[in-house]
Amino acid sequence: MLLRLVKPATSRLATTTKGHAILAKHNRPFATVNSNTPRLQPSPPRTRATPISHDRATFTIRDGPVFSGKSFGAASNISGEAVFTTSLVGYPESLTDPSYRGQILVFTQPLIGNYGVPSAARDENGLLRHFESPNLQAAGVVVADVAEQYSHWTAVKSLGEWCAEEGVPAVSGVDTRAIVTYLREQGSSLARITIGEEYDADQDEAFIDPEQINLVRKVSTKAPFHVSSGTGDYHVAVIDCGVKENILRSLVSRGASVTAFPYDYPIHKVAHHFDGVFISNGPGDPTHCQDTVYHLRRLMESSQLPIMGICLGHQLLALASGARTIKLKYGNRAHNIPALDLTTGKCHITSQNHGYAVDATTLNSDWKELFINLNDSSNEGIVHKSRPIFGTQFHPEARGGPLDSSYLFDTYLESVSRYKKSQAIFQPERENRPSPLLVDLLAKERVGVVPTTGMENLLRMGEAREQAVRAANAA
């Protein structure tokens, strides 16, 4: 078991038009740590914090309006998909959510930043208390008004300081009502943030469409990592497509130790070492993850393990079952979206962040809808009719709130418990608890995650400055 789990994935699966599997060698890095406590975050390459830019800023929607405002983040020009959120609170959690990778996030809440940005403190399990990942994930930030003076007992810096440190441009002083009205009518659109320059229509062709990129590859761990639970003996495999910290916390706090794998890891080959499989949230178009879909299909064909998926994980589960996904006009991103439980008839207020949805009309006879969105009638959940497999489009872990549907983690782990007990009857010698050696060998945080575009720009600028200094010293 140890060697099979610790061994990095050495093959990447591609599918030909005939459906045959072709394996191509693909070496992956693997990180180790000396001990399993505390769960330390690896130090990513960083440049010195850059000062906040207060220059003129331009927010340009391709083939649409141009908005002029003021910069309060990094002096970096970026492009991405412009989306909006109606959440009133939780901007530290939203901006660190890997599902926002490649997107420019427009806040409808008029004032953002009034309670600052908290520290990167960690809880008793080594998970970030206030963030959903170690870094700011959104490509850019757009607000009507930013609070430069903040007040909260957990705050250690302002929103502007945080954006500047992370290399993310941010714009204030624009009419976010007009922006959101346009996005609702025209749909999510490509956009640019330009700092300190006049708008140039000739640069319109330079817009980068993140939907054409496999964003999951950028946010997924490049080697397995482990989070131990001190309150139970379950062991769950997580397919990391951009997993949020609170998803890990929701599992660990309920007694499940977690081993997370890269998104394209052949999970069906090691699933028998676990009590359940969990598929995380993540960014972008789910059809980019064909390897993951194939592995999930193989898993469902060869194993009776309980499986749960959230957000992108829910969509990948549907694709593996033979269903299709669709792109929504402007998506659902908020903390107050009603979802109807078709089993109980109860309505739950849910937290959501997605631009794609499962086309429920394409589900086969083994599956049925579990939840629907009461705003736009889109699918919010599916469940297998005879096996412990289900997925939700919304986020039951919900940072920062609401917690109406957090019971779904209990439902999943009840299935895990039943499966574990049934296996104990037929295989009394079966032991899936992670060994201390395995825990020590595996990393304790996602490995090799690519930083945001803004941070990449800062790193390049830092390298250029260092080269210039070395050249000057050599002269």
mmCIF file with all atom_site columns, N, CA and C in Angstrom, residues 66 192 278 294 432 474:
data_model
loop_
_atom_site.group_PDB
_atom_site.id
_atom_site.type_symbol
_atom_site.label_atom_id
_atom_site.label_alt_id
_atom_site.label_comp_id
_atom_site.label_asym_id
_atom_site.label_entity_id
_atom_site.label_seq_id
_atom_site.pdbx_PDB_ins_code
_atom_site.Cartn_x
_atom_site.Cartn_y
_atom_site.Cartn_z
_atom_site.occupancy
_atom_site.B_iso_or_equiv
_atom_site.pdbx_formal_charge
_atom_site.auth_seq_id
_atom_site.auth_comp_id
_atom_site.auth_asym_id
_atom_site.auth_atom_id
_atom_site.pdbx_PDB_model_num
ATOM 1  N N  . VAL A 1 66  ? -16.023 50.629 -21.476 1.00 0.00 ? 66  VAL A N  1
ATOM 2  C CA . VAL A 1 66  ? -14.737 50.859 -20.830 1.00 0.00 ? 66  VAL A CA 1
ATOM 3  C C  . VAL A 1 66  ? -14.996 51.688 -19.574 1.00 0.00 ? 66  VAL A C  1
ATOM 4  N N  . ARG A 1 192 ? -10.176 43.224 -19.467 1.00 0.00 ? 192 ARG A N  1
ATOM 5  C CA . ARG A 1 192 ? -8.791  43.570 -19.162 1.00 0.00 ? 192 ARG A CA 1
ATOM 6  C C  . ARG A 1 192 ? -8.754  44.609 -18.056 1.00 0.00 ? 192 ARG A C  1
ATOM 7  N N  . PHE A 1 278 ? -13.419 11.390 -2.800  1.00 0.00 ? 278 PHE A N  1
ATOM 8  C CA . PHE A 1 278 ? -14.055 12.707 -2.834  1.00 0.00 ? 278 PHE A CA 1
ATOM 9  C C  . PHE A 1 278 ? -13.452 13.509 -3.985  1.00 0.00 ? 278 PHE A C  1
ATOM 10 N N  . TYR A 1 294 ? -12.121 9.838  -17.235 1.00 0.00 ? 294 TYR A N  1
ATOM 11 C CA . TYR A 1 294 ? -11.826 8.436  -17.547 1.00 0.00 ? 294 TYR A CA 1
ATOM 12 C C  . TYR A 1 294 ? -11.544 7.634  -16.275 1.00 0.00 ? 294 TYR A C  1
ATOM 13 N N  . ASN A 1 432 ? -7.209  0.273  6.446   1.00 0.00 ? 432 ASN A N  1
ATOM 14 C CA . ASN A 1 432 ? -7.009  1.412  5.547   1.00 0.00 ? 432 ASN A CA 1
ATOM 15 C C  . ASN A 1 432 ? -6.492  2.655  6.248   1.00 0.00 ? 432 ASN A C  1
ATOM 16 N N  . ALA A 1 474 ? 28.965  43.507 -11.556 1.00 0.00 ? 474 ALA A N  1
ATOM 17 C CA . ALA A 1 474 ? 30.041  42.893 -12.340 1.00 0.00 ? 474 ALA A CA 1
ATOM 18 C C  . ALA A 1 474 ? 30.806  43.954 -13.130 1.00 0.00 ? 474 ALA A C  1
#
